[in-house]
Amino acid sequence: MTDTAKELRKRQILESALAVFSEKGLERASMDDIVRASGLSKGTLYWYFENKEALTVAVVKFVFDQFITAANALVLASAALPPEQRLRALITESLSASDSAAPMMNIYMDFFVQAWQQPKVRDALIDVYADYVAIVTAIIQDGIDKGAFRPVKADVAARSIAAAIDGVMAQYLLGNPVWKMQETWKMLADLLLDGLTNPAPSDTHRG
């Protein structure tokens, strides 16, 4: 089997596992369920992934790598914009991407639950968060260097933004009818940008 064929087979397994995890939850889903969903043999599944933990780690990376790839593409596409506009676009896109993935987002919290129980899952989540935080940190630091943002610790600010997005997603997953997601996204972006942006010189002399 060629490397390309192996990658396609692996992707087939990951997509099947993601569908099963989304439907049944990580705890209830079994390797046999994934065998049936994929249409592959049990031997093939275990040739690629030795156990459910290894498969769960791979699914975590599979899901979040797509998110990180989209974030990097957005950063490249908006490179000519001012830092504050790039950061707003990234925050808005991060929330929008989460919304568009709503059908599978019931496993979002499952990943975190499993992270408490399985160190390898926790390490995978830490790695993907580090990738996202690095993207946000670079934009914030650029804004600081250009005088657009206040001289904060860029990495701490980036982690705070990631945590804020997680908080919105948690409320989304609860299905709270009070939360208007579009309105919440805009407000969150406004609050985060207002907190980072250097006031215009005239603003500092008001009052």
mmCIF file of C-alpha atoms in Angstrom:
data_model
loop_
_atom_site.group_PDB
_atom_site.id
_atom_site.type_symbol
_atom_site.label_atom_id
_atom_site.label_comp_id
_atom_site.label_asym_id
_atom_site.label_seq_id
_atom_site.Cartn_x
_atom_site.Cartn_y
_atom_site.Cartn_z
ATOM 1 C CA MET A 1 0.000 0.000 0.000
ATOM 2 C CA THR A 2 1.380 3.411 -0.965
ATOM 3 C CA ASP A 3 1.875 6.193 1.563
ATOM 4 C CA THR A 4 -1.008 8.103 -0.023
ATOM 5 C CA ALA A 5 -3.302 5.098 0.311
ATOM 6 C CA LYS A 6 -2.258 4.677 3.940
ATOM 7 C CA GLU A 7 -3.052 8.313 4.676
ATOM 8 C CA LEU A 8 -6.446 7.997 3.003
ATOM 9 C CA ARG A 9 -7.202 4.850 5.021
ATOM 10 C CA LYS A 10 -6.119 6.585 8.215
ATOM 11 C CA ARG A 11 -8.336 9.555 7.421
ATOM 12 C CA GLN A 12 -11.232 7.173 6.772
ATOM 13 C CA ILE A 13 -10.759 5.710 10.241
ATOM 14 C CA LEU A 14 -10.490 9.130 11.883
ATOM 15 C CA GLU A 15 -13.624 10.433 10.183
ATOM 16 C CA SER A 16 -15.518 7.291 11.189
ATOM 17 C CA ALA A 17 -14.267 7.558 14.761
ATOM 18 C CA LEU A 18 -15.261 11.218 14.914
ATOM 19 C CA ALA A 19 -18.781 10.369 13.732
ATOM 20 C CA VAL A 20 -19.100 7.577 16.293
ATOM 21 C CA PHE A 21 -17.683 9.703 19.117
ATOM 22 C CA SER A 22 -20.092 12.503 18.204
ATOM 23 C CA GLU A 23 -23.067 10.164 18.238
ATOM 24 C CA LYS A 24 -22.274 8.033 21.278
ATOM 25 C CA GLY A 25 -19.770 10.054 23.259
ATOM 26 C CA LEU A 26 -16.193 9.037 23.934
ATOM 27 C CA GLU A 27 -17.041 6.945 26.982
ATOM 28 C CA ARG A 28 -19.713 4.789 25.330
ATOM 29 C CA ALA A 29 -18.114 4.423 21.913
ATOM 30 C CA SER A 30 -16.189 1.209 21.323
ATOM 31 C CA MET A 31 -13.590 0.108 18.818
ATOM 32 C CA ASP A 32 -16.183 -2.335 17.446
ATOM 33 C CA ASP A 33 -18.513 0.609 16.769
ATOM 34 C CA ILE A 34 -15.758 2.274 14.762
ATOM 35 C CA VAL A 35 -15.033 -0.929 12.846
ATOM 36 C CA ARG A 36 -18.693 -1.081 11.799
ATOM 37 C CA ALA A 37 -18.841 2.619 10.909
ATOM 38 C CA SER A 38 -15.657 2.482 8.829
ATOM 39 C CA GLY A 39 -16.478 -0.740 7.009
ATOM 40 C CA LEU A 40 -12.938 -1.950 7.691
ATOM 41 C CA SER A 41 -11.779 -5.058 9.488
ATOM 42 C CA LYS A 42 -10.882 -5.027 13.159
ATOM 43 C CA GLY A 43 -7.348 -6.038 12.208
ATOM 44 C CA THR A 44 -6.997 -2.997 9.965
ATOM 45 C CA LEU A 45 -8.224 -0.663 12.703
ATOM 46 C CA TYR A 46 -5.770 -2.074 15.236
ATOM 47 C CA TRP A 47 -2.950 -1.967 12.701
ATOM 48 C CA TYR A 48 -3.325 1.825 12.606
ATOM 49 C CA PHE A 49 -4.269 2.393 16.260
ATOM 50 C CA GLU A 50 -3.266 -0.001 19.008
ATOM 51 C CA ASN A 51 -6.098 0.972 21.353
ATOM 52 C CA LYS A 52 -8.928 3.425 21.923
ATOM 53 C CA GLU A 53 -6.679 5.914 23.722
ATOM 54 C CA ALA A 54 -4.331 6.122 20.725
ATOM 55 C CA LEU A 55 -7.316 6.617 18.431
ATOM 56 C CA THR A 56 -8.772 9.302 20.711
ATOM 57 C CA VAL A 57 -5.474 11.199 20.674
ATOM 58 C CA ALA A 58 -5.412 11.007 16.882
ATOM 59 C CA VAL A 59 -9.007 12.273 16.640
ATOM 60 C CA VAL A 60 -8.192 15.214 18.935
ATOM 61 C CA LYS A 61 -5.287 16.158 16.675
ATOM 62 C CA PHE A 62 -7.386 15.574 13.544
ATOM 63 C CA VAL A 63 -10.161 17.901 14.731
ATOM 64 C CA PHE A 64 -7.978 20.690 16.043
ATOM 65 C CA ASP A 65 -5.377 20.532 13.264
ATOM 66 C CA GLN A 66 -8.124 21.539 10.839
ATOM 67 C CA PHE A 67 -8.964 24.458 13.116
ATOM 68 C CA ILE A 68 -5.298 25.515 13.312
ATOM 69 C CA THR A 69 -4.877 25.205 9.537
ATOM 70 C CA ALA A 70 -7.873 27.490 9.010
ATOM 71 C CA ALA A 71 -6.494 29.986 11.539
ATOM 72 C CA ASN A 72 -3.106 30.068 9.810
ATOM 73 C CA ALA A 73 -4.777 30.568 6.431
ATOM 74 C CA LEU A 74 -6.768 33.495 7.814
ATOM 75 C CA VAL A 75 -3.629 35.087 9.250
ATOM 76 C CA LEU A 76 -1.875 34.831 5.885
ATOM 77 C CA ALA A 77 -4.872 36.200 4.007
ATOM 78 C CA SER A 78 -5.166 39.194 6.348
ATOM 79 C CA ALA A 79 -1.437 39.927 6.636
ATOM 80 C CA ALA A 80 -1.794 43.391 5.081
ATOM 81 C CA LEU A 81 -4.428 44.517 7.590
ATOM 82 C CA PRO A 82 -3.676 46.395 10.841
ATOM 83 C CA PRO A 83 -3.102 44.121 13.878
ATOM 84 C CA GLU A 84 -6.426 44.997 15.507
ATOM 85 C CA GLN A 85 -8.349 44.021 12.364
ATOM 86 C CA ARG A 86 -6.399 40.778 12.043
ATOM 87 C CA LEU A 87 -7.085 39.879 15.652
ATOM 88 C CA ARG A 88 -10.786 40.681 15.346
ATOM 89 C CA ALA A 89 -10.995 38.543 12.200
ATOM 90 C CA LEU A 90 -9.258 35.643 13.951
ATOM 91 C CA ILE A 91 -11.494 35.823 17.041
ATOM 92 C CA THR A 92 -14.634 36.030 14.923
ATOM 93 C CA GLU A 93 -13.494 33.206 12.654
ATOM 94 C CA SER A 94 -12.588 31.019 15.653
ATOM 95 C CA LEU A 95 -16.087 31.360 17.058
ATOM 96 C CA SER A 96 -17.727 31.019 13.660
ATOM 97 C CA ALA A 97 -15.764 27.846 12.916
ATOM 98 C CA SER A 98 -16.928 26.381 16.216
ATOM 99 C CA ASP A 99 -20.530 27.208 15.313
ATOM 100 C CA SER A 100 -20.299 25.649 11.853
ATOM 101 C CA ALA A 101 -18.963 22.467 13.478
ATOM 102 C CA ALA A 102 -21.949 22.348 15.853
ATOM 103 C CA PRO A 103 -23.136 18.845 14.840
ATOM 104 C CA MET A 104 -19.960 17.303 16.277
ATOM 105 C CA MET A 105 -19.315 19.780 19.067
ATOM 106 C CA ASN A 106 -20.915 17.567 21.702
ATOM 107 C CA ILE A 107 -17.558 15.797 21.886
ATOM 108 C CA TYR A 108 -15.757 19.085 22.552
ATOM 109 C CA MET A 109 -16.213 18.798 26.307
ATOM 110 C CA ASP A 110 -15.671 15.050 26.086
ATOM 111 C CA PHE A 111 -12.105 15.753 25.037
ATOM 112 C CA PHE A 112 -11.563 17.736 28.223
ATOM 113 C CA VAL A 113 -13.164 15.060 30.396
ATOM 114 C CA GLN A 114 -10.903 12.444 28.857
ATOM 115 C CA ALA A 115 -7.914 14.736 29.342
ATOM 116 C CA TRP A 116 -8.366 14.413 33.108
ATOM 117 C CA GLN A 117 -8.256 10.631 32.813
ATOM 118 C CA GLN A 118 -5.800 10.032 29.985
ATOM 119 C CA PRO A 119 -2.447 11.859 30.056
ATOM 120 C CA LYS A 120 -1.855 11.346 26.330
ATOM 121 C CA VAL A 121 -5.160 13.019 25.484
ATOM 122 C CA ARG A 122 -4.264 15.870 27.836
ATOM 123 C CA ASP A 123 -0.871 16.282 26.171
ATOM 124 C CA ALA A 124 -2.511 16.370 22.723
ATOM 125 C CA LEU A 125 -4.889 19.121 23.851
ATOM 126 C CA ILE A 126 -2.044 21.100 25.396
ATOM 127 C CA ASP A 127 -0.136 20.882 22.100
ATOM 128 C CA VAL A 128 -3.010 22.111 19.929
ATOM 129 C CA TYR A 129 -3.763 24.939 22.351
ATOM 130 C CA ALA A 130 -0.103 25.940 22.213
ATOM 131 C CA ASP A 131 -0.349 26.158 18.423
ATOM 132 C CA TYR A 132 -3.407 28.420 18.595
ATOM 133 C CA VAL A 133 -1.945 30.586 21.345
ATOM 134 C CA ALA A 134 1.237 31.028 19.276
ATOM 135 C CA ILE A 135 -0.820 32.373 16.360
ATOM 136 C CA VAL A 136 -2.681 34.842 18.576
ATOM 137 C CA THR A 137 0.490 35.824 20.446
ATOM 138 C CA ALA A 138 2.236 36.771 17.194
ATOM 139 C CA ILE A 139 -0.612 39.105 16.204
ATOM 140 C CA ILE A 140 -0.745 40.727 19.632
ATOM 141 C CA GLN A 141 3.028 41.194 19.755
ATOM 142 C CA ASP A 142 2.936 42.775 16.306
ATOM 143 C CA GLY A 143 0.257 45.154 17.563
ATOM 144 C CA ILE A 144 2.350 46.023 20.608
ATOM 145 C CA ASP A 145 5.435 46.636 18.481
ATOM 146 C CA LYS A 146 3.444 48.960 16.210
ATOM 147 C CA GLY A 147 1.876 50.844 19.104
ATOM 148 C CA ALA A 148 -1.647 49.650 18.306
ATOM 149 C CA PHE A 149 -1.925 47.531 21.460
ATOM 150 C CA ARG A 150 -1.022 48.273 25.048
ATOM 151 C CA PRO A 151 2.297 46.776 26.247
ATOM 152 C CA VAL A 152 0.806 43.673 27.847
ATOM 153 C CA LYS A 153 2.330 40.200 28.037
ATOM 154 C CA ALA A 154 1.337 38.950 24.606
ATOM 155 C CA ASP A 155 1.312 35.259 25.498
ATOM 156 C CA VAL A 156 -0.824 35.799 28.599
ATOM 157 C CA ALA A 157 -3.273 37.908 26.582
ATOM 158 C CA ALA A 158 -3.421 35.179 23.925
ATOM 159 C CA ARG A 159 -4.183 32.487 26.500
ATOM 160 C CA SER A 160 -6.894 34.721 27.960
ATOM 161 C CA ILE A 161 -8.491 35.062 24.526
ATOM 162 C CA ALA A 162 -8.426 31.280 24.040
ATOM 163 C CA ALA A 163 -10.048 30.834 27.454
ATOM 164 C CA ALA A 164 -12.751 33.397 26.634
ATOM 165 C CA ILE A 165 -13.598 31.556 23.412
ATOM 166 C CA ASP A 166 -13.807 28.303 25.376
ATOM 167 C CA GLY A 167 -16.225 29.975 27.776
ATOM 168 C CA VAL A 168 -18.535 31.033 24.963
ATOM 169 C CA MET A 169 -18.394 27.516 23.528
ATOM 170 C CA ALA A 170 -19.308 26.019 26.907
ATOM 171 C CA GLN A 171 -22.458 28.148 27.035
ATOM 172 C CA TYR A 172 -23.228 27.243 23.436
ATOM 173 C CA LEU A 173 -23.003 23.540 24.224
ATOM 174 C CA LEU A 174 -25.359 23.945 27.187
ATOM 175 C CA GLY A 175 -27.991 25.135 24.741
ATOM 176 C CA ASN A 176 -28.842 28.152 26.879
ATOM 177 C CA PRO A 177 -31.604 29.961 24.913
ATOM 178 C CA VAL A 178 -30.665 33.289 26.523
ATOM 179 C CA TRP A 179 -27.360 33.297 24.659
ATOM 180 C CA LYS A 180 -27.618 34.917 21.222
ATOM 181 C CA MET A 181 -24.449 33.628 19.638
ATOM 182 C CA GLN A 182 -23.933 36.231 16.910
ATOM 183 C CA GLU A 183 -24.478 39.010 19.432
ATOM 184 C CA THR A 184 -22.172 37.320 21.931
ATOM 185 C CA TRP A 185 -19.390 36.858 19.378
ATOM 186 C CA LYS A 186 -19.410 40.520 18.447
ATOM 187 C CA MET A 187 -19.500 41.629 22.076
ATOM 188 C CA LEU A 188 -16.625 39.315 22.997
ATOM 189 C CA ALA A 189 -14.504 40.617 20.119
ATOM 190 C CA ASP A 190 -15.326 44.215 21.111
ATOM 191 C CA LEU A 191 -14.400 43.641 24.759
ATOM 192 C CA LEU A 192 -11.147 41.857 23.948
ATOM 193 C CA LEU A 193 -10.067 44.451 21.395
ATOM 194 C CA ASP A 194 -11.078 47.365 23.642
ATOM 195 C CA GLY A 195 -8.974 45.886 26.429
ATOM 196 C CA LEU A 196 -5.904 45.580 24.216
ATOM 197 C CA THR A 197 -6.106 48.660 22.024
ATOM 198 C CA ASN A 198 -4.050 51.703 22.906
ATOM 199 C CA PRO A 199 -6.359 54.703 23.354
ATOM 200 C CA ALA A 200 -6.000 57.470 20.804
ATOM 201 C CA PRO A 201 -3.948 60.416 22.137
ATOM 202 C CA SER A 202 -7.066 62.581 22.377
ATOM 203 C CA ASP A 203 -8.784 59.924 24.518
ATOM 204 C CA THR A 204 -6.117 60.125 27.210
ATOM 205 C CA HIS A 205 -6.918 63.794 27.830
ATOM 206 C CA ARG A 206 -10.670 63.397 28.179
ATOM 207 C CA GLY A 207 -12.546 63.699 31.432
#
